[in-house]
Structure formats: structure tokens, C-alpha cells
Amino acid sequence: MTHFRAGALLAALSGLMISPAFAQEETPTRAIGAGVGIVSEPYAELEDDYRLFPVPLLYLDGGRISVSGTSASLMVFKSDRWEAAATAEYRFNGYEADDSPVFEGMDDRSGTLEAGGWIAYNIDETVYLTGYAVHDVLDEHGGFELRGQAAWSWNPHVATNVTPFLGVAFRSEELSDYYYGVLPGEAMTITNFNGGTGTFVRNAYAPGETLTPYAGISVRQALSSSWAVFFSARHEFLPDEVEDSPLVDDDGRSYAGLALGRLF
């Protein structure tokens, strides 16, 4: 599932910590909070079009340790322009067979824990580039994802910060096939489909390696010297290899999250 990404959130938090709105004897270097996220999946005939999940928020030691949404990071290197971190994130993708009639007779697809790292280069105060690499450590899909992202931060030193970002995700054959493919043993013709009004033919399908562009925005709004609201949204533009899956009937996948944070 799409979620708060560490790079965008860290930029928002960092801007918040040094904002003139928080000029005081001690500048806050930590934040804790919680919120809610919502995701829309591209699968056909879903019983529920959206799913909700909790969004934790934690920022310690000036950003060395952070938890944002479904990802956690530990900073291992930081200079004026470069940052690098080890990261772990939970992928909420997947479904249960009873989520949609198109999954009838299929095995459930589970979420999984992925681990890896990210490295960021700050071009100046407003523009930064980030590369991510994560791999499935629970061997659910057994694959990996590489992401490259560019972000632009507006008004990074005032109470309101807006950070739009663009990126592209390369997903391995194992990952894409697991969530959007149909195994040969799962191919079948479903009669009495959709309440008995038709027949659905589910052929074996494997999308293989995929390249998925995405765009999003992160916003933080200071409420006071101690409180701030964080919002993030992201939309993935699914490639043809995913759209052509018999399980999919949409060309995109979207996420939004909102959290309230206490600064100290």
C-alpha cells in the first residue's frame, strides 16, 4: 500500500522544527502523534472500494529515528547535502478471496514487511532527490522495489509547508506477479458471476517487472508552537502490464493520510 514516505515527511518535520513560528528558548527536535490513512485499490468488483488504517507518527533525536505511517527509518549518515537511512516498511497490498467475486478460488495475497534503505541528496533548501530500495523479508512475494523521487518544498521556514513530489517505482517480477497476477492453477471460468448476471473468464496472467510513475503532495500546518497537522496524498499511474490483469479494472491506485503531531 501506498503510505507516508520517510523523505517527504522528514523534510516537512525538519522545516517545522526550524520555523520562525516556533522561535523559542528551546527548538523542538521531537514529535509524536497519530492519524488515519485511506487507500483505494484498483481491483475489480471490490466489496469495499476503500480501506482505512492507523497512521503513527514519531520523530526523535532531530529526525535520526522516525516512524511515519507504515515505514520506520534510522538515520545512519547525514551531511550538509547527503542523508542515508536504514528503513523498514509494511506493505499493505493484497486481498482476501472474499473481497471480490473476481478472486473466487484464488489464494489470499498478504501484506508483508520490507526492509532496505534510502539515500537523499539535498540540492538546496527546496529541492531534494531520494532513492529507495526495499526487499520482502517475510518472503510473501519474495521480490523487491526500487524508487526514485524528486521533491520541491515550498515555504520550508514558515508555519505552512507544501511539498509536491514526483517519482517512479520499479517493482520486480515476483512482487508484481504476486499482487496482480493469476497462477495457472487459479485460472478458471466463474459462472453466476456478479449475482448470476454473467460469466467471468479469469485467464492465467503474469505482469512481470513493472515501472509505475506516481505523484503526490505532503503538507504540514503548524497549529501552535507545540502542535501541527500533517497530510500526505499519493496517486500511482498503473502501467499497462498491471491494467491488463483480469483482476484489475482501474488505471490508478491512490492513498491519503492525515495525522496530528505533538512537538517537544
mmCIF file of C-alpha atoms in Angstrom:
data_model
loop_
_atom_site.group_PDB
_atom_site.id
_atom_site.type_symbol
_atom_site.label_atom_id
_atom_site.label_comp_id
_atom_site.label_asym_id
_atom_site.label_seq_id
_atom_site.Cartn_x
_atom_site.Cartn_y
_atom_site.Cartn_z
ATOM 1 C CA MET A 1 0.000 0.000 0.000
ATOM 2 C CA THR A 2 0.892 3.496 -0.659
ATOM 3 C CA HIS A 3 1.875 5.422 2.526
ATOM 4 C CA PHE A 4 3.778 8.363 4.056
ATOM 5 C CA ARG A 5 7.300 8.177 2.701
ATOM 6 C CA ALA A 6 10.123 8.977 5.102
ATOM 7 C CA GLY A 7 11.870 11.502 2.843
ATOM 8 C CA ALA A 8 8.845 13.754 2.349
ATOM 9 C CA LEU A 9 7.774 13.560 5.974
ATOM 10 C CA LEU A 10 11.283 14.227 7.298
ATOM 11 C CA ALA A 11 11.506 17.315 5.101
ATOM 12 C CA ALA A 12 8.194 18.580 6.431
ATOM 13 C CA LEU A 13 9.178 17.908 10.025
ATOM 14 C CA SER A 14 12.609 19.462 9.601
ATOM 15 C CA GLY A 15 11.074 22.616 8.181
ATOM 16 C CA LEU A 16 8.660 22.679 11.064
ATOM 17 C CA MET A 17 11.360 22.391 13.705
ATOM 18 C CA ILE A 18 13.301 25.414 12.445
ATOM 19 C CA SER A 19 10.309 27.564 11.519
ATOM 20 C CA PRO A 20 10.163 31.107 12.974
ATOM 21 C CA ALA A 21 6.686 30.133 14.148
ATOM 22 C CA PHE A 22 8.475 28.006 16.733
ATOM 23 C CA ALA A 23 11.081 30.547 17.799
ATOM 24 C CA GLN A 24 11.512 29.856 21.478
ATOM 25 C CA GLU A 25 14.236 29.212 24.016
ATOM 26 C CA GLU A 26 14.437 25.536 23.023
ATOM 27 C CA THR A 27 13.697 24.462 19.450
ATOM 28 C CA PRO A 28 11.657 21.220 19.428
ATOM 29 C CA THR A 29 13.522 18.243 17.990
ATOM 30 C CA ARG A 30 10.922 15.532 18.598
ATOM 31 C CA ALA A 31 7.348 14.844 17.573
ATOM 32 C CA ILE A 32 4.788 12.175 18.334
ATOM 33 C CA GLY A 33 1.292 11.743 17.022
ATOM 34 C CA ALA A 34 -1.222 9.587 15.182
ATOM 35 C CA GLY A 35 -3.792 9.752 12.437
ATOM 36 C CA VAL A 36 -5.641 7.750 9.823
ATOM 37 C CA GLY A 37 -4.910 6.683 6.257
ATOM 38 C CA ILE A 38 -7.189 5.613 3.408
ATOM 39 C CA VAL A 39 -6.318 3.702 0.238
ATOM 40 C CA SER A 40 -8.262 2.839 -2.906
ATOM 41 C CA GLU A 41 -7.265 -0.367 -4.695
ATOM 42 C CA PRO A 42 -7.569 -0.974 -8.469
ATOM 43 C CA TYR A 43 -9.096 -4.453 -8.197
ATOM 44 C CA ALA A 44 -12.409 -5.176 -9.927
ATOM 45 C CA GLU A 45 -15.738 -5.619 -8.142
ATOM 46 C CA LEU A 46 -14.380 -4.950 -4.649
ATOM 47 C CA GLU A 47 -16.900 -5.180 -1.844
ATOM 48 C CA ASP A 48 -15.284 -2.131 -0.219
ATOM 49 C CA ASP A 49 -13.696 0.464 -2.520
ATOM 50 C CA TYR A 50 -11.590 1.974 0.294
ATOM 51 C CA ARG A 51 -9.637 0.684 3.267
ATOM 52 C CA LEU A 52 -8.731 2.594 6.428
ATOM 53 C CA PHE A 53 -5.686 2.001 8.602
ATOM 54 C CA PRO A 54 -3.931 3.787 11.502
ATOM 55 C CA VAL A 55 -1.063 6.198 10.821
ATOM 56 C CA PRO A 56 1.510 6.525 13.634
ATOM 57 C CA LEU A 57 3.906 9.472 13.727
ATOM 58 C CA LEU A 58 7.213 9.540 15.620
ATOM 59 C CA TYR A 59 10.268 11.802 15.169
ATOM 60 C CA LEU A 60 13.141 11.574 17.662
ATOM 61 C CA ASP A 61 16.663 12.910 18.053
ATOM 62 C CA GLY A 62 16.249 15.576 15.367
ATOM 63 C CA GLY A 63 14.998 13.017 12.841
ATOM 64 C CA ARG A 64 17.574 10.297 13.445
ATOM 65 C CA ILE A 65 14.708 7.954 14.344
ATOM 66 C CA SER A 66 11.330 8.299 12.653
ATOM 67 C CA VAL A 67 8.121 6.343 12.207
ATOM 68 C CA SER A 68 5.684 7.674 9.646
ATOM 69 C CA GLY A 69 2.630 5.804 8.508
ATOM 70 C CA THR A 70 3.767 2.270 7.688
ATOM 71 C CA SER A 71 7.513 2.989 7.500
ATOM 72 C CA ALA A 72 10.301 3.449 10.052
ATOM 73 C CA SER A 73 13.786 4.857 9.481
ATOM 74 C CA LEU A 74 17.076 5.065 11.350
ATOM 75 C CA MET A 75 19.454 7.734 10.039
ATOM 76 C CA VAL A 76 22.949 6.311 9.549
ATOM 77 C CA PHE A 77 24.627 9.253 7.798
ATOM 78 C CA LYS A 78 23.965 12.974 7.477
ATOM 79 C CA SER A 79 25.956 15.851 5.984
ATOM 80 C CA ASP A 80 25.071 19.266 4.589
ATOM 81 C CA ARG A 81 23.687 17.736 1.401
ATOM 82 C CA TRP A 82 23.542 13.950 1.844
ATOM 83 C CA GLU A 83 21.432 11.758 4.116
ATOM 84 C CA ALA A 84 21.166 7.979 4.307
ATOM 85 C CA ALA A 85 18.984 5.747 6.438
ATOM 86 C CA ALA A 86 18.084 2.130 7.054
ATOM 87 C CA THR A 87 14.370 1.609 6.689
ATOM 88 C CA ALA A 88 11.594 -0.918 7.262
ATOM 89 C CA GLU A 89 8.093 -0.572 5.907
ATOM 90 C CA TYR A 90 4.959 -2.660 5.889
ATOM 91 C CA ARG A 91 3.294 -3.211 2.519
ATOM 92 C CA PHE A 92 -0.472 -3.315 2.967
ATOM 93 C CA ASN A 93 -1.130 -4.525 -0.586
ATOM 94 C CA GLY A 94 -3.125 -7.679 -1.056
ATOM 95 C CA TYR A 95 -6.576 -9.100 -0.707
ATOM 96 C CA GLU A 96 -8.622 -11.975 0.640
ATOM 97 C CA ALA A 97 -10.531 -14.222 -1.735
ATOM 98 C CA ASP A 98 -13.888 -12.986 -0.427
ATOM 99 C CA ASP A 99 -13.065 -9.297 -1.073
ATOM 100 C CA SER A 100 -14.339 -9.588 -4.658
ATOM 101 C CA PRO A 101 -16.027 -12.211 -6.847
ATOM 102 C CA VAL A 102 -13.087 -11.982 -9.285
ATOM 103 C CA PHE A 103 -10.904 -13.638 -6.602
ATOM 104 C CA GLU A 104 -13.120 -16.701 -6.249
ATOM 105 C CA GLY A 105 -10.987 -19.824 -5.916
ATOM 106 C CA MET A 106 -7.737 -17.847 -5.563
ATOM 107 C CA ASP A 107 -5.295 -17.877 -2.671
ATOM 108 C CA ASP A 108 -5.205 -14.781 -0.471
ATOM 109 C CA ARG A 109 -2.427 -12.267 -1.135
ATOM 110 C CA SER A 110 -0.881 -10.991 2.092
ATOM 111 C CA GLY A 111 0.883 -7.803 3.065
ATOM 112 C CA THR A 112 4.492 -8.095 4.153
ATOM 113 C CA LEU A 113 7.390 -6.428 5.941
ATOM 114 C CA GLU A 114 10.070 -4.983 3.664
ATOM 115 C CA ALA A 115 13.491 -3.693 4.707
ATOM 116 C CA GLY A 116 16.250 -1.769 2.995
ATOM 117 C CA GLY A 117 17.348 1.839 2.917
ATOM 118 C CA TRP A 118 17.115 5.239 1.311
ATOM 119 C CA ILE A 119 19.603 7.934 0.354
ATOM 120 C CA ALA A 120 18.747 11.581 -0.261
ATOM 121 C CA TYR A 121 20.611 14.463 -1.875
ATOM 122 C CA ASN A 122 19.527 17.995 -0.985
ATOM 123 C CA ILE A 123 20.164 20.218 -3.993
ATOM 124 C CA ASP A 124 19.277 23.325 -1.982
ATOM 125 C CA GLU A 125 16.788 24.318 0.707
ATOM 126 C CA THR A 126 13.806 23.473 -1.501
ATOM 127 C CA VAL A 127 14.748 20.633 -3.862
ATOM 128 C CA TYR A 128 15.885 17.131 -2.955
ATOM 129 C CA LEU A 129 16.249 13.755 -4.647
ATOM 130 C CA THR A 130 15.717 10.426 -2.893
ATOM 131 C CA GLY A 131 16.398 6.828 -3.877
ATOM 132 C CA TYR A 132 14.815 3.866 -2.052
ATOM 133 C CA ALA A 133 15.458 0.128 -2.150
ATOM 134 C CA VAL A 134 13.430 -2.419 -0.152
ATOM 135 C CA HIS A 135 13.113 -6.207 -0.204
ATOM 136 C CA ASP A 136 10.499 -8.582 1.194
ATOM 137 C CA VAL A 137 11.882 -10.062 4.430
ATOM 138 C CA LEU A 138 8.881 -12.316 5.181
ATOM 139 C CA ASP A 139 9.010 -13.994 1.746
ATOM 140 C CA GLU A 140 5.371 -13.333 0.918
ATOM 141 C CA HIS A 141 6.034 -12.044 -2.595
ATOM 142 C CA GLY A 142 9.808 -12.615 -2.421
ATOM 143 C CA GLY A 143 10.614 -9.594 -4.570
ATOM 144 C CA PHE A 144 11.897 -6.054 -4.269
ATOM 145 C CA GLU A 145 11.090 -2.451 -5.138
ATOM 146 C CA LEU A 146 13.356 0.423 -6.219
ATOM 147 C CA ARG A 147 12.066 4.003 -6.171
ATOM 148 C CA GLY A 148 13.428 7.323 -7.317
ATOM 149 C CA GLN A 149 11.752 10.549 -6.190
ATOM 150 C CA ALA A 150 12.162 14.307 -6.663
ATOM 151 C CA ALA A 151 10.502 16.750 -4.254
ATOM 152 C CA TRP A 152 10.148 20.520 -4.079
ATOM 153 C CA SER A 153 9.475 22.196 -0.743
ATOM 154 C CA TRP A 154 7.555 25.481 -0.677
ATOM 155 C CA ASN A 155 7.972 27.902 2.234
ATOM 156 C CA PRO A 156 10.090 25.495 4.264
ATOM 157 C CA HIS A 157 10.736 28.021 7.055
ATOM 158 C CA VAL A 158 7.230 29.215 7.848
ATOM 159 C CA ALA A 159 4.278 27.652 9.655
ATOM 160 C CA THR A 160 2.867 26.150 6.443
ATOM 161 C CA ASN A 161 4.942 23.836 4.263
ATOM 162 C CA VAL A 162 3.796 22.279 0.975
ATOM 163 C CA THR A 163 5.950 19.608 -0.704
ATOM 164 C CA PRO A 164 4.806 18.176 -4.045
ATOM 165 C CA PHE A 165 6.778 15.195 -5.327
ATOM 166 C CA LEU A 166 7.134 13.015 -8.416
ATOM 167 C CA GLY A 167 8.625 9.573 -8.622
ATOM 168 C CA VAL A 168 8.797 6.213 -10.309
ATOM 169 C CA ALA A 169 8.800 2.740 -8.747
ATOM 170 C CA PHE A 170 10.411 -0.313 -10.314
ATOM 171 C CA ARG A 171 8.798 -3.495 -8.979
ATOM 172 C CA SER A 172 10.305 -6.902 -9.523
ATOM 173 C CA GLU A 173 8.553 -9.711 -11.358
ATOM 174 C CA GLU A 174 7.926 -11.574 -8.084
ATOM 175 C CA LEU A 175 6.229 -8.567 -6.461
ATOM 176 C CA SER A 176 4.054 -7.622 -9.446
ATOM 177 C CA ASP A 177 3.035 -11.200 -10.211
ATOM 178 C CA TYR A 178 2.079 -11.841 -6.596
ATOM 179 C CA TYR A 179 -0.355 -8.928 -6.282
ATOM 180 C CA TYR A 180 -1.648 -8.618 -9.851
ATOM 181 C CA GLY A 181 -1.042 -12.000 -11.441
ATOM 182 C CA VAL A 182 -3.106 -15.162 -11.785
ATOM 183 C CA LEU A 183 -1.329 -18.501 -11.337
ATOM 184 C CA PRO A 184 -2.087 -21.247 -13.892
ATOM 185 C CA GLY A 185 -3.837 -23.234 -11.166
ATOM 186 C CA GLU A 186 -6.055 -20.215 -10.396
ATOM 187 C CA ALA A 187 -7.304 -19.763 -13.970
ATOM 188 C CA MET A 188 -10.989 -20.579 -14.260
ATOM 189 C CA THR A 189 -14.355 -19.567 -15.659
ATOM 190 C CA ILE A 190 -16.709 -18.249 -12.986
ATOM 191 C CA THR A 191 -20.389 -18.785 -13.746
ATOM 192 C CA ASN A 192 -23.191 -16.934 -11.985
ATOM 193 C CA PHE A 193 -20.771 -14.034 -11.761
ATOM 194 C CA ASN A 194 -21.890 -10.743 -10.232
ATOM 195 C CA GLY A 195 -25.139 -12.014 -8.779
ATOM 196 C CA GLY A 196 -25.830 -14.524 -11.518
ATOM 197 C CA THR A 197 -25.902 -11.956 -14.326
ATOM 198 C CA GLY A 198 -22.892 -13.149 -16.269
ATOM 199 C CA THR A 199 -19.754 -15.235 -16.672
ATOM 200 C CA PHE A 200 -16.214 -14.157 -15.852
ATOM 201 C CA VAL A 201 -13.201 -15.774 -17.525
ATOM 202 C CA ARG A 202 -10.039 -15.483 -15.430
ATOM 203 C CA ASN A 203 -7.061 -16.493 -17.522
ATOM 204 C CA ALA A 204 -3.593 -17.134 -16.148
ATOM 205 C CA TYR A 205 -1.638 -13.885 -16.177
ATOM 206 C CA ALA A 206 1.792 -12.608 -15.119
ATOM 207 C CA PRO A 207 2.556 -8.870 -15.469
ATOM 208 C CA GLY A 208 6.287 -9.352 -14.877
ATOM 209 C CA GLU A 209 8.559 -6.439 -13.996
ATOM 210 C CA THR A 210 6.718 -3.117 -13.861
ATOM 211 C CA LEU A 211 7.568 0.578 -13.848
ATOM 212 C CA THR A 212 4.990 2.723 -12.054
ATOM 213 C CA PRO A 213 5.126 6.541 -12.061
ATOM 214 C CA TYR A 214 3.475 8.400 -9.210
ATOM 215 C CA ALA A 215 2.791 11.925 -7.977
ATOM 216 C CA GLY A 216 1.849 13.264 -4.598
ATOM 217 C CA ILE A 217 1.950 16.028 -2.053
ATOM 218 C CA SER A 218 2.840 16.392 1.622
ATOM 219 C CA VAL A 219 1.579 19.297 3.706
ATOM 220 C CA ARG A 220 2.192 20.326 7.272
ATOM 221 C CA GLN A 221 0.390 23.138 9.036
ATOM 222 C CA ALA A 222 1.576 24.458 12.390
ATOM 223 C CA LEU A 223 -1.273 25.000 14.837
ATOM 224 C CA SER A 224 0.937 26.381 17.603
ATOM 225 C CA SER A 225 4.490 26.036 18.895
ATOM 226 C CA SER A 226 3.546 22.556 20.147
ATOM 227 C CA TRP A 227 1.085 21.122 17.641
ATOM 228 C CA ALA A 228 0.996 20.541 13.883
ATOM 229 C CA VAL A 229 -1.177 18.732 11.337
ATOM 230 C CA PHE A 230 0.415 16.561 8.613
ATOM 231 C CA PHE A 231 -1.287 15.493 5.393
ATOM 232 C CA SER A 232 0.034 13.328 2.573
ATOM 233 C CA ALA A 233 -1.549 12.047 -0.647
ATOM 234 C CA ARG A 234 -0.163 9.981 -3.497
ATOM 235 C CA HIS A 235 -1.535 8.584 -6.751
ATOM 236 C CA GLU A 236 0.081 5.804 -8.771
ATOM 237 C CA PHE A 237 -0.433 5.667 -12.535
ATOM 238 C CA LEU A 238 -0.565 1.932 -13.122
ATOM 239 C CA PRO A 239 1.322 0.608 -16.162
ATOM 240 C CA ASP A 240 -0.344 -1.396 -18.931
ATOM 241 C CA GLU A 241 1.093 -4.629 -17.517
ATOM 242 C CA VAL A 242 -0.995 -4.144 -14.379
ATOM 243 C CA GLU A 243 -4.071 -2.705 -16.112
ATOM 244 C CA ASP A 244 -4.211 -5.768 -18.384
ATOM 245 C CA SER A 245 -4.578 -8.116 -15.412
ATOM 246 C CA PRO A 246 -8.011 -9.802 -15.272
ATOM 247 C CA LEU A 247 -8.106 -8.787 -11.593
ATOM 248 C CA VAL A 248 -7.869 -5.037 -12.288
ATOM 249 C CA ASP A 249 -10.415 -2.572 -13.651
ATOM 250 C CA ASP A 250 -8.812 0.773 -12.801
ATOM 251 C CA ASP A 251 -5.768 2.635 -14.079
ATOM 252 C CA GLY A 252 -4.658 4.071 -10.753
ATOM 253 C CA ARG A 253 -4.136 3.480 -7.054
ATOM 254 C CA SER A 254 -4.492 6.279 -4.504
ATOM 255 C CA TYR A 255 -3.616 6.963 -0.887
ATOM 256 C CA ALA A 256 -4.219 9.802 1.570
ATOM 257 C CA GLY A 257 -3.297 10.191 5.224
ATOM 258 C CA LEU A 258 -3.864 12.777 7.960
ATOM 259 C CA ALA A 259 -2.065 12.948 11.301
ATOM 260 C CA LEU A 260 -1.849 15.268 14.293
ATOM 261 C CA GLY A 261 1.564 15.676 15.925
ATOM 262 C CA ARG A 262 2.741 16.999 19.304
ATOM 263 C CA LEU A 263 6.142 18.721 19.219
ATOM 264 C CA PHE A 264 8.519 18.761 22.184
#
